[in-house]
């Protein structure tokens, strides 16, 4: 069944792959973005997916943004919380601003965005809330106390909200990628990838954004109604729990 899906950070990287995959699955998709107008326009022109600009770290902006999406496309039944940032540095050097920026975008946004759609999902007795987590929220990572804490917090948020949504046919899950071949990862020197990253991944390669997207499409579908409060790891066997 075709539904309206909203993907935050949905015009680049993993988010773009998720937006396209959901569209190909038959859904109407809205892609949120925060700042890169040119990239968003190019994505929309290429895919035909409408883009909507607002900061997910601002609750009032989220309310206004979701209202605009629903006015143009209809009620949001699928929410993919993909937007995220990094401000990596060792804990000793990390500033309060670096901590707060990451928490606002990567964790506070889950509350803000879910708050905007949850009651509507309850009234319609259907909802899918999927958050893109991270392997580093599961195992930790040097220089990422802020990022790892936010991604780990996403897991607790997901489990608690899953309990509240279950009776209303709202599932809430996490997809936790490992090293994925996004522009950011591909910018790492090949020698570093070959000697420091790939040896850690049992399947011996980076993941593709489309592989993460396929996991999201499954969790967003009708057939995943018995999967909730779960974390689906897409990391090539690098970390198993």
XYZ file of N, CA and C in Angstrom:
723
model
N 0.842 -1.201 0.000
C 0.000 0.000 0.000
C 0.873 1.245 0.000
N 0.557 2.177 -0.883
C 1.325 3.418 -0.967
C 1.006 4.320 0.210
N 2.046 4.845 0.833
C 1.879 5.743 1.968
C 2.814 6.933 1.808
N 2.616 7.937 2.652
C 3.494 9.105 2.636
C 4.654 8.852 3.585
N 5.857 8.992 3.069
C 7.073 8.788 3.857
C 7.870 10.080 3.904
N 8.385 10.392 5.075
C 9.214 11.576 5.285
C 10.590 11.124 5.760
N 11.627 11.531 5.034
C 13.001 11.146 5.360
C 13.776 12.404 5.725
N 14.270 12.485 6.955
C 15.088 13.642 7.326
C 16.507 13.426 6.805
N 17.146 14.531 6.419
C 18.448 14.397 5.779
C 18.347 13.519 4.544
N 17.242 13.690 3.821
C 16.884 12.727 2.788
C 17.358 13.031 1.392
N 18.237 14.009 1.205
C 18.671 14.365 -0.145
C 20.122 14.019 -0.443
N 20.823 13.456 0.554
C 22.242 13.128 0.349
C 22.582 11.833 1.067
N 23.614 11.142 0.575
C 24.151 9.974 1.250
C 23.133 8.870 1.463
N 23.163 8.291 2.664
C 22.226 7.215 2.994
C 20.789 7.708 2.880
N 20.533 8.937 3.310
C 19.179 9.473 3.249
C 18.638 9.525 1.837
N 19.486 9.903 0.883
C 19.054 9.947 -0.514
C 18.706 8.554 -1.009
N 19.539 7.571 -0.662
C 19.258 6.192 -1.069
C 17.954 5.699 -0.467
N 17.692 6.065 0.780
C 16.442 5.678 1.440
C 15.246 6.333 0.747
N 15.362 7.616 0.446
C 14.271 8.324 -0.225
C 13.929 7.659 -1.558
N 14.951 7.364 -2.343
C 14.735 6.750 -3.656
C 14.131 5.356 -3.508
N 14.642 4.579 -2.564
C 14.139 3.215 -2.379
C 12.670 3.216 -1.943
N 12.306 4.140 -1.077
C 10.908 4.222 -0.650
C 10.007 4.637 -1.806
N 10.491 5.541 -2.644
C 9.716 5.921 -3.822
C 9.545 4.730 -4.754
N 10.621 3.988 -4.980
C 10.554 2.821 -5.856
C 9.636 1.739 -5.286
N 9.466 1.742 -3.968
C 8.546 0.801 -3.328
C 7.094 1.255 -3.436
N 6.876 2.425 -4.026
C 5.517 2.887 -4.288
C 5.001 3.970 -3.370
N 5.847 4.451 -2.462
C 5.406 5.468 -1.516
C 5.599 6.875 -2.085
N 4.811 7.809 -1.560
C 5.068 9.219 -1.812
C 6.094 9.679 -0.790
N 7.171 10.269 -1.267
C 8.292 10.580 -0.381
C 8.552 12.072 -0.338
N 8.798 12.572 0.861
C 9.267 13.936 1.084
C 10.647 13.844 1.707
N 11.607 14.570 1.154
C 12.973 14.563 1.670
C 13.260 15.888 2.357
N 13.516 15.826 3.646
C 13.937 17.008 4.393
C 15.442 17.219 4.209
N 15.857 18.478 4.243
C 17.284 18.786 4.264
C 17.482 20.054 5.077
N 18.755 20.317 5.443
C 19.011 21.424 6.364
C 19.655 22.630 5.707
N 20.625 22.407 4.784
C 21.365 23.583 4.372
C 21.856 23.668 2.950
N 22.093 22.544 2.295
C 22.711 22.576 0.971
C 21.621 22.668 -0.092
N 21.257 23.900 -0.445
C 20.168 24.124 -1.388
C 20.469 23.531 -2.765
N 21.702 23.694 -3.233
C 22.045 23.212 -4.563
C 21.944 21.690 -4.646
N 22.503 21.002 -3.639
C 22.443 19.539 -3.635
C 21.004 19.052 -3.549
N 20.191 19.741 -2.752
C 18.791 19.353 -2.612
C 18.038 19.523 -3.925
N 18.297 20.640 -4.616
C 17.634 20.883 -5.900
C 18.047 19.847 -6.933
N 19.335 19.544 -6.979
C 19.822 18.541 -7.926
C 19.199 17.179 -7.641
N 19.092 16.832 -6.359
C 18.463 15.568 -5.982
C 17.000 15.540 -6.411
N 16.270 16.610 -6.132
C 14.857 16.666 -6.485
C 14.655 16.617 -7.996
N 15.482 17.355 -8.728
C 15.375 17.350 -10.187
C 15.648 15.966 -10.756
N 16.594 15.267 -10.164
C 16.999 13.949 -10.671
C 15.977 12.869 -10.337
N 15.357 12.967 -9.168
C 14.502 11.876 -8.682
C 13.008 12.175 -8.733
N 12.673 13.461 -8.824
C 11.263 13.833 -8.760
C 10.702 13.833 -7.353
N 11.573 13.689 -6.348
C 11.139 13.686 -4.944
C 11.168 15.119 -4.420
N 10.066 15.622 -3.886
C 10.063 16.992 -3.369
C 10.930 17.118 -2.127
N 11.568 18.277 -1.980
C 12.444 18.524 -0.839
C 11.887 19.671 0.006
N 12.134 19.581 1.294
C 11.610 20.551 2.250
C 12.729 20.913 3.226
N 12.977 22.204 3.381
C 14.109 22.661 4.173
C 13.688 23.096 5.570
N 14.278 22.453 6.571
C 14.189 22.951 7.945
C 15.212 22.227 8.810
N 15.499 22.799 9.970
C 16.434 22.194 10.909
C 15.688 21.256 11.846
N 16.113 20.000 11.885
C 15.450 19.041 12.762
C 15.830 19.247 14.217
N 16.763 20.152 14.488
C 17.147 20.439 15.874
C 16.285 21.541 16.487
N 15.279 22.014 15.743
C 14.383 23.082 16.181
C 12.951 22.552 16.148
N 12.322 22.418 17.322
C 10.999 21.800 17.390
C 9.958 22.585 16.603
N 9.962 23.892 16.722
C 8.975 24.682 15.989
C 9.177 24.555 14.478
N 10.424 24.465 14.046
C 10.695 24.260 12.630
C 10.197 22.897 12.175
N 10.347 21.895 13.033
C 9.828 20.565 12.705
C 8.312 20.583 12.569
N 7.645 21.261 13.496
C 6.184 21.357 13.422
C 5.745 22.005 12.114
N 6.380 23.115 11.767
C 6.017 23.818 10.540
C 6.359 22.984 9.310
N 7.506 22.319 9.327
C 7.919 21.510 8.196
C 7.004 20.326 7.955
N 6.664 19.618 9.013
C 5.756 18.471 8.879
C 4.379 18.934 8.413
N 3.919 20.055 8.937
C 2.618 20.581 8.514
C 2.624 20.882 7.014
N 3.725 21.419 6.501
C 3.821 21.713 5.070
C 3.830 20.434 4.249
N 4.577 19.441 4.699
C 4.612 18.159 3.999
C 3.224 17.544 3.947
N 2.532 17.554 5.082
C 1.218 16.919 5.125
C 0.189 17.700 4.318
N 0.343 19.018 4.253
C -0.573 19.821 3.437
C -0.401 19.510 1.953
N 0.835 19.190 1.546
C 1.106 18.944 0.127
C 0.934 17.483 -0.273
N 1.288 16.559 0.629
C 1.287 15.143 0.261
C 0.270 14.297 1.009
N -0.117 14.731 2.197
C -1.019 13.943 3.021
C -0.350 13.522 4.316
N -1.090 12.865 5.203
C -0.557 12.480 6.515
C 0.665 11.575 6.397
N 1.648 11.820 7.244
C 2.881 11.034 7.241
C 2.656 9.735 8.014
N 2.804 8.614 7.320
C 2.679 7.301 7.945
C 4.038 6.637 8.178
N 5.065 7.100 7.464
C 6.414 6.536 7.594
C 7.383 7.684 7.859
N 8.061 7.620 8.984
C 9.069 8.620 9.325
C 10.420 7.938 9.424
N 11.380 8.437 8.668
C 12.750 7.931 8.759
C 13.627 9.034 9.317
N 14.098 8.837 10.536
C 14.977 9.798 11.200
C 16.414 9.501 10.784
N 16.842 10.149 9.714
C 18.173 9.896 9.183
C 19.145 11.048 9.438
N 18.656 12.263 9.585
C 19.535 13.433 9.705
C 20.508 13.274 10.871
N 21.753 13.614 10.619
C 22.752 13.520 11.677
C 24.003 14.293 11.305
N 24.764 14.676 12.323
C 26.025 15.379 12.115
C 27.093 14.757 13.006
N 28.341 15.061 12.702
C 29.454 14.690 13.573
C 30.245 15.931 13.940
N 30.759 15.927 15.137
C 31.688 16.952 15.609
C 32.775 16.214 16.388
N 33.577 15.440 15.668
C 34.495 14.503 16.303
C 35.726 15.184 16.884
N 36.038 14.788 18.081
C 37.293 15.167 18.727
C 37.399 14.371 20.019
N 38.586 14.294 20.576
C 38.730 13.568 21.835
C 37.934 14.257 22.937
N 37.567 13.489 23.935
C 36.739 14.020 25.018
C 37.404 15.214 25.692
N 38.706 15.146 25.872
C 39.413 16.244 26.542
C 39.307 17.550 25.781
N 39.205 17.467 24.459
C 39.136 18.662 23.623
C 37.699 19.054 23.243
N 36.746 18.195 23.517
C 35.377 18.450 23.083
C 34.777 19.632 23.841
N 34.142 20.526 23.098
C 33.518 21.696 23.713
C 32.053 21.423 24.026
N 31.495 22.251 24.876
C 30.067 22.149 25.177
C 29.255 22.313 23.902
N 29.681 23.212 23.023
C 28.953 23.445 21.776
C 28.974 22.206 20.888
N 30.108 21.528 20.817
C 30.196 20.318 20.003
C 29.306 19.214 20.558
N 29.232 19.121 21.865
C 28.331 18.149 22.496
C 26.873 18.487 22.189
N 26.507 19.728 22.426
C 25.107 20.126 22.278
C 24.644 20.077 20.830
N 25.509 20.454 19.880
C 25.120 20.410 18.469
C 24.777 18.993 18.035
N 25.613 18.049 18.418
C 25.375 16.661 18.026
C 24.137 16.112 18.721
N 23.976 16.415 19.990
C 22.793 15.931 20.702
C 21.504 16.517 20.113
N 21.549 17.790 19.754
C 20.350 18.438 19.215
C 19.933 17.823 17.889
N 20.902 17.608 17.003
C 20.578 17.101 15.674
C 20.354 15.593 15.662
N 21.125 14.854 16.438
C 21.093 13.395 16.358
C 20.155 12.734 17.361
N 19.820 13.427 18.449
C 18.964 12.796 19.456
C 17.697 13.599 19.729
N 17.847 14.891 20.009
C 16.646 15.705 20.248
C 15.675 15.629 19.069
N 16.233 15.549 17.874
C 15.396 15.523 16.670
C 14.481 14.312 16.632
N 14.890 13.211 17.250
C 14.027 12.021 17.263
C 12.734 12.319 18.020
N 12.874 13.013 19.140
C 11.691 13.414 19.899
C 10.864 14.411 19.105
N 11.516 15.424 18.546
C 10.798 16.480 17.840
C 10.013 15.917 16.654
N 10.683 15.148 15.817
C 10.032 14.644 14.612
C 8.957 13.614 14.947
N 9.246 12.721 15.854
C 8.258 11.712 16.222
C 7.044 12.342 16.885
N 7.287 13.378 17.678
C 6.193 14.087 18.342
C 5.222 14.675 17.325
N 5.750 15.091 16.184
C 4.919 15.736 15.161
C 4.015 14.756 14.425
N 4.366 13.469 14.422
C 3.593 12.510 13.619
C 2.924 11.405 14.441
N 3.344 11.222 15.673
C 2.914 10.049 16.448
C 1.405 10.026 16.695
N 0.829 11.140 17.118
C -0.615 11.146 17.416
C -1.447 10.875 16.168
N -1.008 11.405 15.022
C -1.710 11.122 13.778
C -1.633 9.656 13.414
N -0.483 9.053 13.627
C -0.337 7.619 13.374
C -1.277 6.810 14.273
N -1.392 7.212 15.534
C -2.287 6.509 16.456
C -3.733 6.585 15.983
N -4.152 7.750 15.534
C -5.536 7.919 15.066
C -5.823 7.056 13.846
N -4.819 6.885 12.979
C -5.009 6.096 11.755
C -4.655 4.626 11.958
N -4.186 4.274 13.157
C -3.819 2.897 13.500
C -2.768 2.318 12.555
N -1.820 3.156 12.185
C -0.683 2.679 11.401
C 0.455 3.684 11.508
N 1.671 3.160 11.668
C 2.836 4.033 11.650
C 4.118 3.232 11.604
N 5.100 3.811 10.970
C 6.442 3.237 10.934
C 7.436 4.361 11.242
N 8.164 4.224 12.334
C 9.213 5.178 12.697
C 10.532 4.421 12.700
N 11.440 4.843 11.845
C 12.708 4.138 11.670
C 13.836 5.155 11.827
N 14.762 4.855 12.708
C 15.893 5.754 12.943
C 17.168 5.113 12.423
N 17.974 5.906 11.723
C 19.279 5.433 11.289
C 20.260 5.629 12.440
N 20.668 4.538 13.028
C 21.615 4.571 14.129
C 23.039 4.468 13.603
N 23.879 3.751 14.329
C 25.270 3.599 13.904
C 25.937 2.483 14.691
N 26.853 1.794 14.033
C 27.669 0.809 14.725
C 28.397 1.435 15.910
N 28.726 2.731 15.799
C 29.465 3.381 16.879
C 28.603 3.699 18.082
N 27.289 3.685 17.903
C 26.392 3.781 19.042
C 26.263 2.456 19.777
N 26.676 1.374 19.118
C 26.631 0.045 19.722
C 27.930 -0.314 20.422
N 29.063 0.050 19.804
C 30.351 -0.374 20.346
C 31.213 0.766 20.870
N 30.818 2.035 20.572
C 31.652 3.169 20.936
C 32.723 3.420 19.893
N 33.306 4.624 19.942
C 34.363 4.972 18.996
C 35.190 6.109 19.576
N 36.496 5.983 19.526
C 37.387 7.034 20.007
C 37.052 8.346 19.294
N 36.971 9.431 20.059
C 36.711 10.742 19.494
C 35.256 11.028 19.183
N 34.367 10.129 19.621
C 32.942 10.303 19.315
C 32.060 10.112 20.545
N 32.473 10.634 21.683
C 31.612 10.478 22.860
C 30.255 11.114 22.630
N 30.219 12.243 21.922
C 28.934 12.896 21.642
C 28.099 12.079 20.672
N 28.689 11.682 19.553
C 27.976 10.932 18.519
C 27.528 9.561 19.023
N 28.434 8.847 19.693
C 28.110 7.518 20.202
C 27.007 7.585 21.247
N 27.059 8.603 22.106
C 26.021 8.758 23.115
C 24.662 9.025 22.479
N 24.640 9.873 21.457
C 23.382 10.183 20.785
C 22.814 8.957 20.092
N 23.667 8.194 19.406
C 23.192 7.016 18.692
C 22.765 5.910 19.652
N 23.461 5.787 20.774
C 23.027 4.830 21.793
C 21.699 5.270 22.395
N 21.538 6.567 22.599
C 20.270 7.088 23.100
C 19.117 6.798 22.163
N 19.403 6.779 20.862
C 18.363 6.462 19.886
C 17.793 5.073 20.109
N 18.625 4.158 20.558
C 18.159 2.794 20.824
C 17.182 2.763 21.995
N 17.516 3.463 23.075
C 16.603 3.511 24.217
C 15.300 4.208 23.878
N 15.396 5.304 23.146
C 14.202 6.022 22.687
C 13.307 5.096 21.874
N 13.917 4.342 20.980
C 13.181 3.450 20.093
C 12.451 2.369 20.872
N 13.131 1.756 21.824
C 12.506 0.677 22.589
C 11.320 1.175 23.410
N 11.487 2.349 24.030
C 10.399 2.894 24.845
C 9.206 3.298 23.987
N 9.463 3.992 22.853
C 8.358 4.424 22.007
C 7.687 3.230 21.336
N 8.448 2.183 21.059
C 7.858 0.976 20.479
C 6.784 0.402 21.394
N 7.022 0.437 22.696
C 6.026 -0.071 23.642
C 4.754 0.767 23.610
N 4.909 2.066 23.443
C 3.739 2.942 23.429
C 2.954 2.840 22.125
N 3.634 2.522 21.049
C 2.956 2.480 19.761
C 2.410 1.133 19.366
N 2.800 0.076 20.072
C 2.511 -1.282 19.609
C 1.020 -1.559 19.428
N 0.197 -1.135 20.364
C -1.234 -1.426 20.280
C -1.916 -0.646 19.163
N -1.262 0.370 18.647
C -1.831 1.179 17.564
C -1.214 0.839 16.209
N -0.536 -0.316 16.130
C 0.084 -0.753 14.879
C 1.158 0.231 14.409
N 1.846 0.812 15.378
C 2.997 1.677 15.085
C 4.249 0.925 15.504
N 5.126 0.654 14.559
C 6.395 0.026 14.890
C 7.501 1.077 14.905
N 8.473 0.847 15.784
C 9.573 1.795 15.956
C 10.858 0.982 16.011
N 11.753 1.219 15.064
C 12.958 0.405 14.942
C 14.169 1.255 14.575
N 15.349 0.645 14.710
C 16.620 1.268 14.336
C 17.304 0.422 13.273
N 17.881 1.079 12.285
C 18.817 0.444 11.367
C 20.188 1.030 11.675
N 21.126 0.169 12.029
C 22.454 0.632 12.463
C 23.508 0.240 11.430
N 23.902 1.180 10.565
C 24.924 0.867 9.562
C 26.325 0.824 10.167
N 27.196 0.099 9.471
C 28.618 0.167 9.741
C 29.258 1.149 8.780
N 30.398 0.770 8.213
C 31.079 1.639 7.253
C 30.418 1.514 5.890
N 29.804 2.610 5.441
C 29.048 2.640 4.196
C 29.767 3.561 3.204
N 29.712 3.203 1.929
C 30.433 3.947 0.891
C 29.717 5.242 0.527
N 29.648 6.141 1.489
C 29.145 7.488 1.250
C 30.310 8.378 0.853
N 30.011 9.608 0.448
C 31.079 10.534 0.061
C 32.067 10.752 1.196
N 31.551 10.799 2.435
C 32.421 11.045 3.581
C 33.420 9.905 3.761
N 32.941 8.677 3.669
C 33.831 7.529 3.865
C 34.774 7.366 2.676
N 34.268 7.590 1.476
C 35.109 7.437 0.285
C 36.196 8.506 0.196
N 36.048 9.573 0.985
C 37.080 10.610 1.027
C 38.292 10.185 1.849
N 38.146 9.112 2.627
C 39.268 8.586 3.396
C 40.287 8.006 2.412
N 41.584 8.289 2.596
C 42.603 7.746 1.690
C 42.486 6.233 1.544
N 42.666 5.742 0.331
C 42.491 4.317 0.058
C 43.403 3.450 0.914
N 44.616 3.933 1.164
C 45.542 3.162 2.003
C 44.993 2.975 3.411
N 44.364 4.024 3.939
C 43.762 3.927 5.273
C 42.593 2.948 5.258
N 41.772 3.034 4.223
C 40.664 2.081 4.102
C 41.192 0.648 4.049
N 42.232 0.435 3.253
C 42.754 -0.921 3.046
C 43.416 -1.494 4.289
N 44.058 -0.629 5.082
C 44.842 -1.136 6.210
C 44.139 -1.000 7.559
N 43.233 -0.017 7.690
C 42.634 0.256 8.990
C 41.143 -0.068 9.072
N 40.450 -0.012 7.940
C 38.992 -0.164 7.974
C 38.552 -1.531 7.457
N 38.916 -1.855 6.239
C 38.429 -3.091 5.631
C 38.829 -4.353 6.397
N 40.025 -4.405 7.022
C 40.356 -5.615 7.791
C 39.415 -5.868 8.970
N 38.690 -4.850 9.400
C 37.754 -5.004 10.513
C 36.403 -5.561 10.073
N 36.158 -5.589 8.759
C 34.850 -5.972 8.236
C 34.944 -7.376 7.652
N 34.315 -8.374 8.266
C 34.449 -9.750 7.798
C 34.097 -9.966 6.330
N 33.120 -9.242 5.802
C 32.768 -9.454 4.389
C 33.789 -8.793 3.454
N 34.687 -7.974 3.990
C 35.815 -7.470 3.227
C 35.541 -6.298 2.307
N 34.475 -5.572 2.555
C 34.165 -4.414 1.708
C 33.320 -3.429 2.493
N 33.191 -2.209 1.946
C 32.251 -1.238 2.492
C 30.840 -1.624 2.102
N 29.877 -1.201 2.902
C 28.489 -1.367 2.516
C 28.085 -0.293 1.524
N 26.977 -0.526 0.845
C 26.429 0.441 -0.089
C 25.202 1.121 0.528
N 25.002 2.420 0.255
C 23.816 3.098 0.785
C 22.520 2.360 0.458
N 22.475 1.739 -0.711
C 21.265 1.020 -1.114
C 20.988 -0.198 -0.238
N 22.033 -0.765 0.359
C 21.839 -1.908 1.250
C 21.180 -1.462 2.553
N 21.556 -0.293 3.029
C 20.881 0.275 4.201
C 19.432 0.615 3.840
N 19.245 1.173 2.654
C 17.908 1.581 2.225
C 16.971 0.396 2.135
N 17.461 -0.744 1.672
C 16.590 -1.919 1.564
C 16.123 -2.389 2.935
N 16.977 -2.237 3.940
C 16.566 -2.588 5.302
C 15.457 -1.658 5.782
N 15.572 -0.370 5.451
C 14.536 0.595 5.827
C 13.224 0.276 5.124
N 13.289 -0.043 3.840
C 12.067 -0.354 3.087
C 11.353 -1.550 3.709
N 12.096 -2.562 4.116
C 11.475 -3.711 4.772
C 10.743 -3.289 6.043
N 11.435 -2.537 6.903
C 10.825 -2.135 8.173
C 9.643 -1.198 7.970
N 9.620 -0.478 6.849
C 8.525 0.460 6.562
C 7.297 -0.238 6.004
N 7.433 -1.488 5.623
C 6.358 -2.169 4.922
C 5.315 -2.815 5.819
N 4.249 -3.244 5.198
C 3.157 -3.913 5.895
C 3.628 -5.226 6.513
N 4.567 -5.893 5.848
C 4.988 -7.219 6.291
C 5.863 -7.194 7.538
N 6.282 -6.004 7.970
C 7.162 -5.900 9.136
C 6.393 -5.521 10.404
N 5.109 -5.778 10.416
C 4.280 -5.361 11.539
C 4.587 -6.041 12.862
N 5.325 -7.175 12.814
C 5.661 -7.889 14.047
C 7.083 -7.593 14.499
N 7.739 -6.638 13.826
C 9.104 -6.247 14.180
C 9.056 -4.853 14.776
N 9.307 -4.741 16.067
C 9.303 -3.425 16.706
C 10.239 -3.417 17.906
N 10.815 -2.254 18.178
C 11.779 -2.125 19.260
C 13.108 -2.785 18.955
N 13.377 -3.038 17.681
C 14.551 -3.798 17.280
C 15.616 -2.915 16.633
N 16.842 -3.417 16.633
C 17.934 -2.799 15.897
C 18.431 -3.789 14.855
N 18.357 -3.370 13.602
C 18.843 -4.188 12.495
C 20.221 -3.671 12.098
N 21.246 -4.462 12.335
C 22.621 -4.046 12.036
C 22.952 -4.358 10.590
N 23.494 -3.361 9.888
C 23.909 -3.525 8.498
C 25.382 -3.138 8.456
N 26.248 -4.068 8.890
C 27.652 -3.696 9.077
C 28.652 -4.738 8.574
N 28.187 -5.696 7.781
C 29.108 -6.674 7.207
C 29.745 -7.597 8.217
N 29.126 -7.709 9.405
C 29.667 -8.592 10.439
C 30.719 -7.947 11.310
N 30.907 -6.623 11.173
C 31.967 -5.960 11.936
C 31.693 -5.981 13.431
N 30.417 -5.889 13.798
C 30.073 -5.908 15.221
C 28.759 -6.650 15.364
N 28.749 -7.658 16.216
C 27.581 -8.511 16.367
C 27.097 -8.500 17.806
N 25.804 -8.262 17.990
C 25.223 -8.309 19.326
C 23.947 -9.124 19.278
